[in-house]
GROMACS .gro file of C-alpha atoms in nm:
model
  270
    1MET     CA    1   2.082   0.552   2.413
    2ALA     CA    2   1.855   0.692   2.161
    3GLU     CA    3   1.745   0.576   1.872
    4THR     CA    4   1.702   0.741   1.498
    5LYS     CA    5   1.472   0.672   1.253
    6ARG     CA    6   1.351   0.896   0.917
    7PHE     CA    7   1.059   0.803   0.728
    8GLY     CA    8   1.141   0.899   0.355
    9GLU     CA    9   1.299   1.268   0.335
   10ARG     CA   10   0.933   1.398   0.524
   11VAL     CA   11   0.969   1.258   0.925
   12GLU     CA   12   1.208   1.168   1.153
   13ILE     CA   13   1.174   0.959   1.497
   14THR     CA   14   1.447   1.000   1.800
   15ILE     CA   15   1.327   0.763   2.106
   16ASP     CA   16   1.526   0.830   2.421
   17ASN     CA   17   1.438   0.805   2.767
   18HIS     CA   18   1.086   0.649   2.668
   19ILE     CA   19   0.991   0.970   2.469
   20ALA     CA   20   0.957   0.960   2.096
   21ARG     CA   21   1.014   1.279   1.919
   22VAL     CA   22   0.861   1.316   1.602
   23GLU     CA   23   0.950   1.553   1.377
   24MET     CA   24   0.808   1.667   1.043
   25VAL     CA   25   1.158   1.817   0.836
   26ARG     CA   26   1.036   1.963   0.585
   27GLU     CA   27   1.110   2.334   0.663
   28ASP     CA   28   1.165   2.504   0.355
   29LYS     CA   29   0.801   2.433   0.346
   30LEU     CA   30   0.661   2.554   0.666
   31ASN     CA   31   0.603   2.128   0.680
   32ALA     CA   32   0.282   2.176   0.442
   33LEU     CA   33   0.136   1.856   0.351
   34ASP     CA   34   0.183   1.642   0.026
   35PRO     CA   35   0.126   1.304  -0.054
   36ALA     CA   36   0.523   1.226   0.054
   37MET     CA   37   0.416   1.387   0.442
   38PHE     CA   38   0.102   1.186   0.427
   39ASP     CA   39   0.274   0.872   0.352
   40ALA     CA   40   0.597   0.934   0.662
   41LEU     CA   41   0.337   0.993   0.881
   42ILE     CA   42   0.138   0.721   0.840
   43GLU     CA   43   0.435   0.505   0.801
   44ALA     CA   44   0.624   0.655   1.170
   45ALA     CA   45   0.277   0.601   1.350
   46GLY     CA   46   0.252   0.243   1.233
   47TRP     CA   47   0.586   0.169   1.326
   48LEU     CA   48   0.574   0.356   1.680
   49ARG     CA   49   0.281   0.091   1.754
   50ASP     CA   50   0.554  -0.178   1.771
   51GLN     CA   51   0.794  -0.022   1.969
   52ALA     CA   52   0.729  -0.115   2.298
   53GLN     CA   53   1.041   0.132   2.464
   54ALA     CA   54   0.845   0.410   2.306
   55ARG     CA   55   0.580   0.544   2.603
   56VAL     CA   56   0.482   0.877   2.479
   57VAL     CA   57   0.510   1.089   2.136
   58VAL     CA   58   0.603   1.488   2.104
   59LEU     CA   59   0.506   1.566   1.755
   60CYS     CA   60   0.639   1.872   1.645
   61GLY     CA   61   0.738   2.065   1.321
   62SER     CA   62   1.131   2.206   1.196
   63GLY     CA   63   1.175   2.533   1.171
   64ARG     CA   64   0.955   2.822   1.264
   65MET     CA   65   0.617   2.652   1.224
   66PHE     CA   66   0.440   2.324   1.335
   67CYS     CA   67   0.267   2.282   0.965
   68ALA     CA   68   0.117   2.557   0.751
   69GLY     CA   69  -0.167   2.299   0.567
   70LEU     CA   70  -0.162   2.154   0.236
   71ASP     CA   71   0.101   2.216   0.009
   72PHE     CA   72   0.047   2.452  -0.268
   73GLY     CA   73   0.159   2.226  -0.509
   74SER     CA   74  -0.156   2.028  -0.413
   75PHE     CA   75  -0.360   2.281  -0.481
   76ALA     CA   76  -0.224   2.377  -0.847
   77ALA     CA   77  -0.338   1.992  -0.933
   78MET     CA   78  -0.698   2.047  -0.778
   79ALA     CA   79  -0.718   2.391  -1.004
   80ASN     CA   80  -0.588   2.202  -1.312
   81PRO     CA   81  -0.883   2.094  -1.498
   82GLY     CA   82  -0.692   1.818  -1.684
   83GLN     CA   83  -0.577   1.684  -1.321
   84GLU     CA   84  -0.857   1.343  -1.241
   85ARG     CA   85  -0.799   1.245  -0.875
   86ALA     CA   86  -0.722   0.866  -0.888
   87GLN     CA   87  -0.887   0.738  -0.618
   88SER     CA   88  -1.222   0.881  -0.449
   89LEU     CA   89  -1.180   1.051  -0.099
   90GLU     CA   90  -1.476   0.791  -0.010
   91ASP     CA   91  -1.276   0.500  -0.031
   92ARG     CA   92  -1.169   0.387   0.301
   93THR     CA   93  -0.820   0.318   0.271
   94HIS     CA   94  -0.667   0.301   0.599
   95GLY     CA   95  -0.953   0.143   0.855
   96LEU     CA   96  -1.233   0.377   0.875
   97ALA     CA   97  -1.020   0.684   0.663
   98ASN     CA   98  -0.892   0.770   0.393
   99LYS     CA   99  -0.535   0.816   0.334
  100PRO     CA  100  -0.521   1.237   0.405
  101GLN     CA  101  -0.745   1.149   0.700
  102TYR     CA  102  -0.534   0.917   0.844
  103ALA     CA  103  -0.217   1.085   0.841
  104ALA     CA  104  -0.367   1.266   1.127
  105TYR     CA  105  -0.615   0.973   1.279
  106ALA     CA  106  -0.318   0.763   1.318
  107TRP     CA  107  -0.252   0.990   1.628
  108HIS     CA  108  -0.555   0.946   1.738
  109GLU     CA  109  -0.545   0.555   1.731
  110LEU     CA  110  -0.193   0.535   1.852
  111PRO     CA  111  -0.237   0.347   2.165
  112ILE     CA  112   0.021   0.604   2.369
  113PRO     CA  113  -0.069   0.969   2.428
  114VAL     CA  114   0.058   1.186   2.177
  115ILE     CA  115   0.155   1.580   2.265
  116VAL     CA  116   0.164   1.785   1.997
  117ALA     CA  117   0.441   2.131   2.016
  118ILE     CA  118   0.310   2.418   1.804
  119GLN     CA  119   0.560   2.696   1.721
  120GLY     CA  120   0.458   2.955   1.468
  121GLY     CA  121   0.162   2.794   1.376
  122ALA     CA  122  -0.103   2.513   1.286
  123LEU     CA  123  -0.297   2.607   0.971
  124GLY     CA  124  -0.587   2.401   0.795
  125GLY     CA  125  -0.443   2.009   0.768
  126GLY     CA  126  -0.141   2.122   1.008
  127LEU     CA  127  -0.423   2.211   1.270
  128GLN     CA  128  -0.637   1.906   1.188
  129ILE     CA  129  -0.301   1.686   1.291
  130ALA     CA  130  -0.287   1.839   1.595
  131LEU     CA  131  -0.645   1.781   1.700
  132ALA     CA  132  -0.579   1.444   1.651
  133ALA     CA  133  -0.318   1.473   1.988
  134ASP     CA  134  -0.371   1.422   2.293
  135ILE     CA  135  -0.272   1.738   2.419
  136ARG     CA  136  -0.154   2.066   2.267
  137ILE     CA  137   0.142   2.309   2.339
  138ALA     CA  138   0.119   2.620   2.178
  139ALA     CA  139   0.315   2.950   2.159
  140PRO     CA  140   0.093   3.263   2.264
  141ASP     CA  141   0.158   3.395   1.954
  142ALA     CA  142   0.092   3.093   1.736
  143LYS     CA  143  -0.146   3.095   1.448
  144ILE     CA  144  -0.402   2.858   1.425
  145ALA     CA  145  -0.693   2.816   1.177
  146ILE     CA  146  -0.968   2.596   1.049
  147ALA     CA  147  -0.830   2.726   0.690
  148GLU     CA  148  -0.989   2.539   0.441
  149THR     CA  149  -1.302   2.714   0.386
  150GLN     CA  150  -1.071   2.991   0.280
  151TRP     CA  151  -0.913   2.814  -0.053
  152GLY     CA  152  -1.346   2.643  -0.100
  153LEU     CA  153  -1.247   2.349   0.089
  154VAL     CA  154  -1.381   2.145   0.405
  155PRO     CA  155  -1.178   2.064   0.682
  156ASP     CA  156  -1.183   1.648   0.582
  157MET     CA  157  -0.846   1.533   0.751
  158SER     CA  158  -1.047   1.372   1.071
  159GLY     CA  159  -1.026   1.677   1.267
  160ASN     CA  160  -1.427   1.706   1.256
  161ALA     CA  161  -1.435   1.380   1.457
  162THR     CA  162  -1.159   1.472   1.682
  163VAL     CA  163  -1.264   1.890   1.780
  164ARG     CA  164  -1.582   1.792   1.899
  165ARG     CA  165  -1.532   1.732   2.238
  166LEU     CA  166  -1.350   2.089   2.261
  167VAL     CA  167  -1.483   2.368   2.135
  168ARG     CA  168  -1.809   2.510   2.172
  169ASP     CA  169  -2.037   2.385   1.872
  170ASP     CA  170  -2.096   2.793   1.779
  171ILE     CA  171  -1.726   2.919   1.786
  172LEU     CA  172  -1.625   2.603   1.602
  173ARG     CA  173  -1.880   2.690   1.266
  174GLN     CA  174  -1.736   3.066   1.314
  175LEU     CA  175  -1.412   2.921   1.291
  176THR     CA  176  -1.468   2.699   1.002
  177TYR     CA  177  -1.668   2.942   0.775
  178THR     CA  178  -1.460   3.231   0.862
  179ALA     CA  179  -1.128   3.100   0.843
  180GLU     CA  180  -1.005   3.337   1.105
  181ARG     CA  181  -0.674   3.291   1.204
  182ILE     CA  182  -0.617   3.316   1.613
  183ASP     CA  183  -0.369   3.346   1.805
  184GLY     CA  184  -0.263   3.051   2.061
  185ALA     CA  185  -0.377   3.225   2.352
  186ARG     CA  186  -0.759   3.261   2.166
  187ALA     CA  187  -0.684   2.939   2.083
  188GLN     CA  188  -0.682   2.819   2.410
  189ALA     CA  189  -0.936   2.973   2.534
  190VAL     CA  190  -1.193   2.810   2.305
  191GLY     CA  191  -1.046   2.471   2.350
  192LEU     CA  192  -0.812   2.413   2.054
  193VAL     CA  193  -0.481   2.418   2.239
  194THR     CA  194  -0.442   2.276   2.616
  195GLU     CA  195  -0.223   2.561   2.698
  196THR     CA  196   0.007   2.782   2.565
  197HIS     CA  197   0.411   2.873   2.687
  198THR     CA  198   0.672   3.059   2.507
  199ALA     CA  199   0.888   2.761   2.421
  200PRO     CA  200   0.611   2.495   2.358
  201LEU     CA  201   0.846   2.237   2.274
  202ASP     CA  202   1.015   2.226   2.584
  203ARG     CA  203   0.680   2.224   2.776
  204ALA     CA  204   0.587   1.929   2.584
  205MET     CA  205   0.892   1.752   2.642
  206GLU     CA  206   0.863   1.819   3.018
  207ILE     CA  207   0.430   1.711   3.004
  208ALA     CA  208   0.606   1.371   2.823
  209ALA     CA  209   0.905   1.295   3.110
  210GLN     CA  210   0.609   1.313   3.338
  211ILE     CA  211   0.365   1.063   3.143
  212ALA     CA  212   0.656   0.844   3.061
  213GLY     CA  213   0.715   0.799   3.475
  214ARG     CA  214   0.365   0.669   3.530
  215SER     CA  215   0.282   0.301   3.393
  216PRO     CA  216   0.278   0.202   3.046
  217SER     CA  217   0.044   0.015   3.120
  218ALA     CA  218  -0.204   0.212   3.309
  219ILE     CA  219  -0.140   0.542   3.051
  220ARG     CA  220  -0.187   0.297   2.783
  221GLY     CA  221  -0.554   0.152   2.932
  222SER     CA  222  -0.595   0.491   3.015
  223LYS     CA  223  -0.554   0.642   2.656
  224ALA     CA  224  -0.787   0.349   2.535
  225LEU     CA  225  -1.022   0.393   2.799
  226LEU     CA  226  -1.056   0.780   2.714
  227ASN     CA  227  -1.064   0.727   2.292
  228THR     CA  228  -1.383   0.518   2.399
  229LEU     CA  229  -1.539   0.846   2.492
  230ASP     CA  230  -1.610   0.966   2.190
  231ASP     CA  231  -1.901   0.743   2.066
  232GLY     CA  232  -1.948   0.522   2.368
  233THR     CA  233  -2.273   0.500   2.569
  234SER     CA  234  -2.218   0.500   2.953
  235GLU     CA  235  -2.336   0.121   2.925
  236SER     CA  236  -2.018   0.069   2.703
  237ILE     CA  237  -1.788   0.342   2.876
  238LEU     CA  238  -1.864   0.175   3.194
  239MET     CA  239  -1.768  -0.205   3.080
  240ALA     CA  240  -1.477  -0.084   2.914
  241GLU     CA  241  -1.376   0.068   3.261
  242SER     CA  242  -1.390  -0.272   3.404
  243ARG     CA  243  -1.211  -0.475   3.101
  244GLU     CA  244  -0.864  -0.214   3.134
  245GLN     CA  245  -0.895  -0.224   3.508
  246GLN     CA  246  -0.928  -0.585   3.484
  247ALA     CA  247  -0.577  -0.636   3.233
  248ILE     CA  248  -0.371  -0.434   3.448
  249ILE     CA  249  -0.482  -0.495   3.840
  250GLY     CA  250  -0.211  -0.695   4.030
  251LYS     CA  251   0.004  -0.757   3.723
  252PRO     CA  252   0.370  -0.626   3.742
  253HIS     CA  253   0.371  -0.244   3.672
  254GLN     CA  254   0.076  -0.182   3.921
  255VAL     CA  255   0.297  -0.383   4.199
  256GLU     CA  256   0.561  -0.130   4.092
  257ALA     CA  257   0.369   0.203   4.089
  258VAL     CA  258   0.200   0.060   4.482
  259MET     CA  259   0.560  -0.001   4.608
  260ALA     CA  260   0.752   0.296   4.472
  261ASN     CA  261   0.475   0.519   4.633
  262LEU     CA  262   0.520   0.339   4.983
  263GLU     CA  263   0.863   0.344   4.927
  264LYS     CA  264   0.893   0.697   4.852
  265ARG     CA  265   1.085   0.604   4.531
  266GLU     CA  266   1.073   0.675   4.117
  267PRO     CA  267   0.914   0.372   3.984
  268VAL     CA  268   1.115   0.137   3.735
  269PHE     CA  269   0.883   0.018   3.472
  270ASP     CA  270   1.015  -0.295   3.213
   0.00000   0.00000   0.00000
């Protein structure tokens, strides 16, 4: 039975068949990012950490665009000489991140895989949220941009930490410096997008169903292991492999995976 939960007026989660569909619901503003959206994304990711029935996340946006980036009202506040920032961006308010960074990075840290479905486009902060996911599916004509320099800003919502293994350095610099908008097909070619599909949400749900059918322990262990590749040495990565394998080998999920393969049936994981 599907379970649905709302986080303010910005994010809605529905869990069905072990797939958590997380939807930004600010269609009238193209799911643009404002303080309420930051709070809702962080709260939603935190809530999902405790939901054992969720084995994979599909993160999407309502309406015709995944996320248009920072809300223009936020830009207006920045431009107001009398507006002072209440808190320095250098303050680490959420572990290793500040709040805007963690609205994206929380999905990288989530212990289960996250798949983003990009219809319409992912611009600026919207792209940085997408980059925190494990997999990104975009429509071929979706508009993708590292758009911050267009507004006199630098990318600062954790995208620099998550994009570094995806895109060649000189291409990343070109896209950052120019704020050029590229389509989904080119975004796939340069590494910003995993694959393109005319129905990105349908394709994301299809992949999610495949992941949901695998051993939850193996999937969580695999994500934890893959996340060590960001900064790990060979020594630390080899130890992480051993640690994750030791934690699941011979346990019920792993035994069920073996038995299901031998008996040529679908596995059933508690």
